[in-house]
Amino acid sequence: MQKSLAEIARRWLTRKPESLSEAEKGVLQSAIDRRTISRDINAVHEHGMSTGDRIADTIARVGGSWSFIITFLVFLAIWTIGNTVLLSVKAFDPYPFIFLNLVLSMIAALQAPVIMMSQNRQAERDRIDASHDYEVNLKAEIEIMALHEKFDDIRHQDILALRDEMATLRAVLERIESRLPETGRPA
């Protein structure tokens, strides 16, 4: 029983086919064609990334890790201790550590936009994931509705078959009863 996209849209989504989005049309078509719609979004996303995107993601991943924070705290401790205690006479960056402040400002000025680029890509990836999840869920709902419809059809056919069988049995029983003598019939 082959159905059209318009028929499925009206029947299962209770919507006109013109009001469907491209994603919904694709899901309905996949239901008609009996093909899957799930795919590995990570592989699709990784394939479309440029070298700059990969570098930005690596910087964001490293810059947001505990190992980076601990390493950077150790670096700051070494810098301040080295310039106040060990190199007190010939410190290359004496207190108030103006050069360290400049280095930290430059790192922050470069790191912040890189992390924001990575977050923007992650937000786009999340939107793609949410859209894909919607498509998969819609397909699952459509398949469940189709199964319910098939079970209802099977149950209806079974009921009709039972009715016909009961009618046949009734006719047989009536023929048997008509052959019995009047005295042998129960009242």
Coordinates of N, CA and C in Angstrom, one line a residue:
M1 N 0.8 -1.2 0.0 CA 0.0 0.0 0.0 C 0.9 1.2 0.0
Q2 N 1.2 1.7 -1.2 CA 2.1 2.9 -1.3 C 1.3 4.2 -1.1
K3 N 1.8 5.1 -0.3 CA 1.2 6.3 0.0 C 2.0 7.5 -0.6
S4 N 1.3 8.6 -0.8 CA 2.0 9.8 -1.3 C 2.4 10.7 -0.1
L5 N 3.3 11.6 -0.4 CA 3.7 12.5 0.6 C 2.5 13.3 1.1
A6 N 1.7 13.8 0.3 CA 0.6 14.6 0.6 C -0.4 13.9 1.5
E7 N -0.6 12.6 1.2 CA -1.6 11.8 2.0 C -1.0 11.5 3.4
I8 N 0.3 11.2 3.5 CA 0.9 11.0 4.8 C 0.9 12.3 5.6
A9 N 1.2 13.4 5.0 CA 1.2 14.7 5.7 C -0.2 15.0 6.3
R10 N -1.2 14.8 5.5 CA -2.6 15.0 6.0 C -3.0 14.0 7.0
R11 N -2.7 12.8 6.8 CA -3.1 11.7 7.7 C -2.4 11.6 9.0
W12 N -1.1 11.7 9.0 CA -0.3 11.5 10.2 C 0.1 12.8 10.9
L13 N 0.4 13.8 10.1 CA 0.8 15.1 10.7 C -0.4 16.1 10.8
T14 N -1.5 15.7 10.2 CA -2.7 16.6 10.2 C -2.3 18.0 9.7
R15 N -1.5 18.0 8.6 CA -1.1 19.3 8.1 C -1.2 19.2 6.6
K16 N -1.3 20.4 5.9 CA -1.2 20.4 4.5 C 0.2 20.3 4.0
P17 N 0.4 19.6 2.9 CA 1.8 19.4 2.5 C 2.5 20.7 2.2
E18 N 1.8 21.8 1.8 CA 2.4 23.0 1.5 C 3.0 23.7 2.8
S19 N 2.5 23.3 4.0 CA 3.0 23.9 5.2 C 4.2 23.2 5.8
L20 N 4.6 22.1 5.2 CA 5.7 21.4 5.7 C 7.1 22.0 5.4
S21 N 8.0 21.9 6.3 CA 9.4 22.4 6.1 C 10.1 21.4 5.2
E22 N 11.2 21.8 4.7 CA 12.0 20.9 3.8 C 12.4 19.6 4.6
A23 N 12.8 19.8 5.9 CA 13.2 18.7 6.7 C 12.0 17.7 6.9
E24 N 10.8 18.3 7.2 CA 9.7 17.4 7.4 C 9.3 16.7 6.1
K25 N 9.4 17.3 4.9 CA 9.2 16.7 3.7 C 10.2 15.5 3.5
G26 N 11.5 15.8 3.8 CA 12.5 14.8 3.7 C 12.2 13.6 4.6
V27 N 11.7 13.9 5.8 CA 11.4 12.8 6.7 C 10.2 11.9 6.2
L28 N 9.2 12.6 5.7 CA 8.1 11.9 5.1 C 8.5 11.1 3.9
Q29 N 9.3 11.6 3.1 CA 9.8 10.9 1.9 C 10.6 9.7 2.3
S30 N 11.4 9.9 3.4 CA 12.2 8.7 3.8 C 11.3 7.6 4.4
A31 N 10.1 8.0 5.0 CA 9.2 7.0 5.4 C 8.5 6.3 4.2
I32 N 8.2 7.0 3.2 CA 7.7 6.4 2.0 C 8.7 5.5 1.3
D33 N 9.9 5.9 1.2 CA 11.0 5.1 0.6 C 11.5 4.0 1.5
R34 N 11.1 4.0 2.7 CA 11.6 3.1 3.7 C 13.1 3.1 3.8
R35 N 13.6 4.3 4.1 CA 15.1 4.4 4.3 C 15.3 5.2 5.6
T36 N 16.5 5.0 6.1 CA 16.8 5.6 7.4 C 17.2 7.1 7.2
I37 N 17.1 7.9 8.2 CA 17.5 9.3 8.1 C 18.6 9.6 9.1
S38 N 18.9 8.7 10.0 CA 19.9 9.0 11.0 C 21.3 8.9 10.3
R39 N 22.1 9.8 10.8 CA 23.5 9.9 10.2 C 24.4 10.4 11.3
D40 N 25.7 10.2 11.2 CA 26.7 10.7 12.1 C 27.0 12.2 11.9
I41 N 26.3 13.0 12.8 CA 26.5 14.4 12.7 C 27.9 14.9 12.9
N42 N 28.6 14.2 13.8 CA 30.0 14.5 14.1 C 30.9 14.4 12.9
A43 N 30.7 13.3 12.2 CA 31.5 13.1 11.0 C 31.2 14.1 9.9
V44 N 29.9 14.5 9.8 CA 29.6 15.6 8.8 C 30.2 16.9 9.2
H45 N 30.1 17.2 10.5 CA 30.7 18.4 11.0 C 32.2 18.5 10.9
E46 N 32.9 17.4 11.3 CA 34.3 17.3 11.2 C 34.8 17.5 9.7
H47 N 34.1 16.9 8.8 CA 34.5 17.0 7.4 C 34.4 18.4 6.9
G48 N 33.5 19.2 7.4 CA 33.4 20.6 6.9 C 34.3 21.6 7.6
M49 N 35.1 21.2 8.5 CA 35.9 22.1 9.3 C 37.2 22.5 8.6
S50 N 37.6 23.8 8.6 CA 38.8 24.2 8.1 C 40.0 24.0 9.1
T51 N 41.2 24.2 8.7 CA 42.3 24.1 9.6 C 42.2 25.1 10.7
G52 N 41.8 26.4 10.4 CA 41.6 27.4 11.4 C 40.6 27.0 12.4
D53 N 39.5 26.4 11.9 CA 38.4 25.9 12.8 C 39.0 24.9 13.8
R54 N 39.8 23.9 13.3 CA 40.4 22.9 14.1 C 41.3 23.5 15.2
I55 N 42.1 24.5 14.7 CA 43.1 25.2 15.6 C 42.3 25.9 16.7
A56 N 41.2 26.6 16.3 CA 40.4 27.3 17.3 C 39.8 26.4 18.3
D57 N 39.3 25.3 17.8 CA 38.7 24.3 18.8 C 39.7 23.7 19.7
T58 N 40.9 23.5 19.2 CA 42.0 22.9 20.0 C 42.4 23.9 21.1
I59 N 42.5 25.2 20.7 CA 42.9 26.3 21.7 C 41.8 26.4 22.7
A60 N 40.5 26.4 22.3 CA 39.4 26.5 23.3 C 39.4 25.2 24.2
R61 N 39.7 24.1 23.6 CA 39.7 22.8 24.4 C 40.8 22.9 25.5
V62 N 42.0 23.3 25.1 CA 43.1 23.4 26.0 C 42.9 24.5 27.0
G63 N 42.5 25.7 26.5 CA 42.3 26.9 27.3 C 41.2 26.7 28.4
G64 N 40.3 25.8 28.2 CA 39.2 25.6 29.1 C 39.4 24.3 29.9
S65 N 40.7 23.8 30.1 CA 40.9 22.6 30.8 C 41.6 22.9 32.1
W66 N 41.5 22.0 33.1 CA 42.1 22.2 34.4 C 43.6 22.1 34.2
S67 N 44.1 21.3 33.3 CA 45.6 21.2 33.1 C 46.1 22.6 32.7
F68 N 45.4 23.3 31.8 CA 45.9 24.7 31.4 C 45.8 25.6 32.6
I69 N 44.8 25.6 33.4 CA 44.6 26.5 34.5 C 45.7 26.2 35.6
I70 N 46.0 25.0 35.9 CA 47.0 24.6 36.9 C 48.4 25.0 36.3
T71 N 48.7 24.7 35.1 CA 49.9 25.1 34.5 C 50.1 26.6 34.5
F72 N 49.1 27.3 34.2 CA 49.2 28.8 34.1 C 49.4 29.3 35.5
L73 N 48.7 28.7 36.5 CA 48.9 29.2 37.9 C 50.4 28.9 38.3
V74 N 50.9 27.8 38.0 CA 52.3 27.5 38.3 C 53.2 28.5 37.6
F75 N 53.0 28.8 36.3 CA 53.7 29.8 35.6 C 53.7 31.2 36.3
L76 N 52.5 31.6 36.7 CA 52.4 32.9 37.4 C 53.1 32.9 38.7
A77 N 53.1 31.8 39.4 CA 53.8 31.7 40.7 C 55.3 31.8 40.5
I78 N 55.8 31.0 39.5 CA 57.2 31.1 39.1 C 57.6 32.5 38.7
W79 N 56.8 33.1 37.9 CA 57.1 34.5 37.4 C 57.2 35.5 38.6
T80 N 56.2 35.4 39.5 CA 56.2 36.4 40.6 C 57.3 36.1 41.6
I81 N 57.4 34.8 41.9 CA 58.5 34.5 42.9 C 59.9 34.8 42.3
G82 N 60.0 34.4 41.0 CA 61.3 34.7 40.4 C 61.7 36.1 40.3
N83 N 60.7 37.0 40.1 CA 61.0 38.4 40.0 C 61.0 39.2 41.3
T84 N 60.5 38.6 42.4 CA 60.5 39.2 43.7 C 61.6 38.7 44.6
V85 N 61.8 37.4 44.6 CA 62.7 36.8 45.6 C 64.1 36.5 44.9
L86 N 64.0 35.7 43.9 CA 65.3 35.2 43.3 C 66.0 36.3 42.5
L87 N 65.3 37.1 41.8 CA 66.0 38.1 41.0 C 65.7 39.5 41.5
S88 N 65.7 39.6 42.8 CA 65.3 40.9 43.5 C 66.1 42.1 43.0
V89 N 67.4 41.9 42.8 CA 68.3 43.0 42.4 C 68.2 43.2 40.9
K90 N 68.2 42.1 40.1 CA 68.2 42.3 38.6 C 67.0 41.6 38.0
A91 N 65.8 41.9 38.6 CA 64.6 41.4 38.1 C 64.2 42.0 36.7
F92 N 63.9 41.2 35.7 CA 63.6 41.7 34.4 C 62.2 42.3 34.3
D93 N 61.3 41.9 35.3 CA 60.0 42.5 35.4 C 59.6 42.7 36.9
P94 N 60.2 43.8 37.5 CA 60.0 44.0 38.9 C 58.5 44.4 39.2
Y95 N 58.2 44.2 40.6 CA 56.9 44.5 41.0 C 56.5 45.9 40.6
P96 N 55.4 46.2 40.0 CA 54.1 45.5 39.9 C 53.9 44.7 38.6
F97 N 54.9 44.1 38.1 CA 54.9 43.1 37.0 C 54.2 43.7 35.8
I98 N 54.6 44.8 35.3 CA 54.0 45.4 34.1 C 54.2 44.5 32.8
F99 N 55.3 43.9 32.6 CA 55.5 43.1 31.5 C 54.6 41.8 31.6
L100 N 54.4 41.2 32.7 CA 53.5 40.1 32.9 C 52.1 40.5 32.6
N101 N 51.7 41.7 33.0 CA 50.4 42.3 32.8 C 50.2 42.4 31.2
L102 N 51.2 42.9 30.5 CA 51.1 43.0 29.1 C 51.0 41.6 28.4
V103 N 51.7 40.7 28.9 CA 51.7 39.3 28.3 C 50.3 38.7 28.6
L104 N 49.8 38.9 29.8 CA 48.4 38.3 30.1 C 47.3 39.0 29.3
S105 N 47.5 40.3 29.1 CA 46.5 41.1 28.3 C 46.5 40.6 26.8
M106 N 47.7 40.3 26.3 CA 47.8 39.9 24.9 C 47.2 38.5 24.7
I107 N 47.5 37.6 25.7 CA 47.0 36.3 25.7 C 45.4 36.3 25.7
A108 N 44.9 37.1 26.6 CA 43.4 37.3 26.7 C 42.8 37.9 25.5
A109 N 43.5 38.8 24.9 CA 43.0 39.5 23.7 C 42.9 38.5 22.5
L110 N 43.9 37.5 22.5 CA 43.9 36.5 21.4 C 43.0 35.3 21.7
Q111 N 43.0 35.0 23.0 CA 42.3 33.8 23.4 C 40.7 34.0 23.4
A112 N 40.3 35.1 23.8 CA 38.8 35.4 23.9 C 38.1 35.2 22.5
P113 N 38.6 35.9 21.4 CA 37.9 35.7 20.1 C 38.0 34.3 19.6
V114 N 39.1 33.6 19.9 CA 39.3 32.2 19.4 C 38.3 31.3 20.1
I115 N 38.1 31.5 21.4 CA 37.1 30.7 22.2 C 35.7 31.1 21.7
M116 N 35.4 32.3 21.4 CA 34.1 32.7 20.9 C 33.8 32.1 19.6
M117 N 34.9 32.0 18.7 CA 34.7 31.3 17.4 C 34.3 29.9 17.6
S118 N 35.0 29.2 18.6 CA 34.7 27.8 18.9 C 33.3 27.7 19.4
Q119 N 32.9 28.6 20.3 CA 31.6 28.5 20.9 C 30.5 28.7 19.8
N120 N 30.7 29.7 18.9 CA 29.8 29.9 17.8 C 29.6 28.6 16.9
R121 N 30.8 27.9 16.7 CA 30.7 26.7 15.9 C 30.0 25.6 16.7
Q122 N 30.2 25.6 18.0 CA 29.5 24.6 18.9 C 28.0 24.9 18.9
A123 N 27.6 26.2 18.9 CA 26.2 26.5 18.9 C 25.6 26.1 17.6
E124 N 26.3 26.3 16.5 CA 25.8 25.8 15.2 C 25.7 24.3 15.2
R125 N 26.7 23.7 15.7 CA 26.6 22.2 15.8 C 25.4 21.7 16.6
D126 N 25.1 22.4 17.7 CA 24.0 22.1 18.6 C 22.7 22.3 17.8
R127 N 22.6 23.4 17.0 CA 21.4 23.6 16.2 C 21.2 22.5 15.2
I128 N 22.3 22.0 14.6 CA 22.3 20.9 13.6 C 21.8 19.6 14.3
D129 N 22.4 19.4 15.5 CA 22.0 18.2 16.3 C 20.6 18.2 16.7
A130 N 20.1 19.4 17.1 CA 18.7 19.5 17.5 C 17.8 19.3 16.3
S131 N 18.1 19.8 15.2 CA 17.4 19.6 13.9 C 17.3 18.1 13.6
H132 N 18.5 17.5 13.6 CA 18.6 16.1 13.3 C 17.8 15.3 14.3
D133 N 17.8 15.6 15.6 CA 17.0 14.9 16.6 C 15.6 15.0 16.3
Y134 N 15.1 16.2 15.9 CA 13.7 16.4 15.5 C 13.3 15.5 14.4
E135 N 14.2 15.5 13.3 CA 13.9 14.6 12.2 C 13.8 13.2 12.6
V136 N 14.7 12.7 13.4 CA 14.7 11.3 13.8 C 13.5 11.0 14.7
N137 N 13.1 11.9 15.6 CA 11.9 11.7 16.4 C 10.7 11.8 15.6
L138 N 10.6 12.7 14.6 CA 9.4 12.7 13.7 C 9.3 11.4 12.9
K139 N 10.4 10.9 12.4 CA 10.4 9.7 11.7 C 9.9 8.5 12.6
A140 N 10.4 8.5 13.8 CA 10.0 7.4 14.7 C 8.5 7.5 15.0
E141 N 8.0 8.7 15.2 CA 6.5 8.9 15.4 C 5.7 8.4 14.2
I142 N 6.2 8.8 13.0 CA 5.5 8.4 11.8 C 5.5 6.9 11.7
E143 N 6.7 6.2 11.9 CA 6.7 4.8 11.8 C 5.8 4.1 12.9
I144 N 5.8 4.7 14.1 CA 4.9 4.1 15.1 C 3.4 4.3 14.7
M145 N 3.1 5.4 14.1 CA 1.7 5.6 13.6 C 1.4 4.6 12.5
A146 N 2.4 4.4 11.6 CA 2.2 3.4 10.5 C 2.0 2.0 11.1
L147 N 2.8 1.6 12.1 CA 2.6 0.3 12.8 C 1.2 0.2 13.4
H148 N 0.8 1.3 14.1 CA -0.6 1.2 14.7 C -1.6 1.0 13.6
E149 N -1.5 1.7 12.5 CA -2.4 1.6 11.4 C -2.4 0.1 10.9
K150 N -1.2 -0.4 10.7 CA -1.1 -1.8 10.2 C -1.8 -2.8 11.2
F151 N -1.5 -2.6 12.5 CA -2.1 -3.5 13.5 C -3.7 -3.3 13.5
D152 N -4.1 -2.1 13.4 CA -5.6 -1.9 13.3 C -6.2 -2.6 12.1
D153 N -5.5 -2.5 10.9 CA -6.0 -3.2 9.7 C -6.0 -4.7 10.0
I154 N -5.0 -5.2 10.6 CA -4.9 -6.7 10.8 C -6.0 -7.1 11.8
R155 N -6.2 -6.3 12.8 CA -7.2 -6.6 13.8 C -8.6 -6.5 13.1
H156 N -8.8 -5.5 12.3 CA -10.1 -5.4 11.6 C -10.4 -6.6 10.7
Q157 N -9.3 -7.0 10.0 CA -9.4 -8.2 9.1 C -9.7 -9.5 9.9
D158 N -9.1 -9.6 11.1 CA -9.3 -10.7 11.9 C -10.7 -10.7 12.4
I159 N -11.2 -9.6 12.8 CA -12.6 -9.5 13.3 C -13.6 -9.9 12.2
L160 N -13.3 -9.4 10.9 CA -14.2 -9.8 9.8 C -14.1 -11.3 9.6
A161 N -12.9 -11.8 9.6 CA -12.8 -13.3 9.4 C -13.5 -14.1 10.5
L162 N -13.4 -13.6 11.8 CA -14.1 -14.3 12.8 C -15.6 -14.2 12.6
R163 N -16.1 -13.0 12.2 CA -17.5 -12.8 11.9 C -18.0 -13.8 10.9
D164 N -17.2 -13.9 9.8 CA -17.6 -14.8 8.7 C -17.5 -16.3 9.2
E165 N -16.6 -16.6 10.0 CA -16.5 -18.0 10.5 C -17.6 -18.3 11.5
M166 N -18.0 -17.3 12.3 CA -19.2 -17.5 13.1 C -20.5 -17.6 12.3
A167 N -20.6 -16.9 11.2 CA -21.8 -17.0 10.4 C -21.8 -18.4 9.8
T168 N -20.6 -18.9 9.4 CA -20.6 -20.3 8.8 C -20.9 -21.3 9.8
L169 N -20.4 -21.1 11.0 CA -20.7 -22.1 12.1 C -22.2 -22.0 12.5
R170 N -22.8 -20.8 12.5 CA -24.2 -20.7 12.8 C -25.0 -21.4 11.7
A171 N -24.6 -21.3 10.5 CA -25.4 -22.0 9.4 C -25.3 -23.5 9.5
V172 N -24.0 -23.9 9.9 CA -23.9 -25.4 10.1 C -24.7 -25.8 11.3
L173 N -24.7 -25.1 12.3 CA -25.5 -25.4 13.5 C -27.0 -25.4 13.2
E174 N -27.4 -24.5 12.4 CA -28.9 -24.4 12.1 C -29.2 -25.6 11.2
R175 N -28.3 -26.0 10.3 CA -28.6 -27.2 9.5 C -28.7 -28.5 10.4
I176 N -27.8 -28.5 11.4 CA -27.8 -29.7 12.3 C -29.1 -29.7 13.1
E177 N -29.4 -28.5 13.6 CA -30.6 -28.4 14.4 C -31.9 -28.8 13.5
S178 N -31.9 -28.4 12.3 CA -33.0 -28.7 11.4 C -33.2 -30.2 11.2
R179 N -32.1 -30.9 11.3 CA -32.2 -32.4 11.0 C -32.6 -33.1 12.3
L180 N -32.5 -32.5 13.4 CA -32.8 -33.2 14.7 C -34.3 -33.3 14.8
P181 N -34.8 -34.4 15.4 CA -36.3 -34.5 15.5 C -36.7 -33.5 16.6
E182 N -38.0 -33.1 16.5 CA -38.6 -32.1 17.4 C -38.4 -32.4 18.8
T183 N -38.5 -33.7 19.2 CA -38.4 -34.1 20.6 C -37.0 -34.0 21.1
G184 N -36.0 -34.1 20.2 CA -34.6 -34.0 20.6 C -34.1 -32.6 20.8
R185 N -34.9 -31.6 20.4 CA -34.4 -30.3 20.6 C -34.6 -29.7 22.0
P186 N -33.6 -29.1 22.4 CA -33.7 -28.5 23.8 C -34.7 -27.3 23.7
A187 N -35.4 -27.1 24.8 CA -36.4 -26.0 24.8 C -35.8 -24.6 25.0

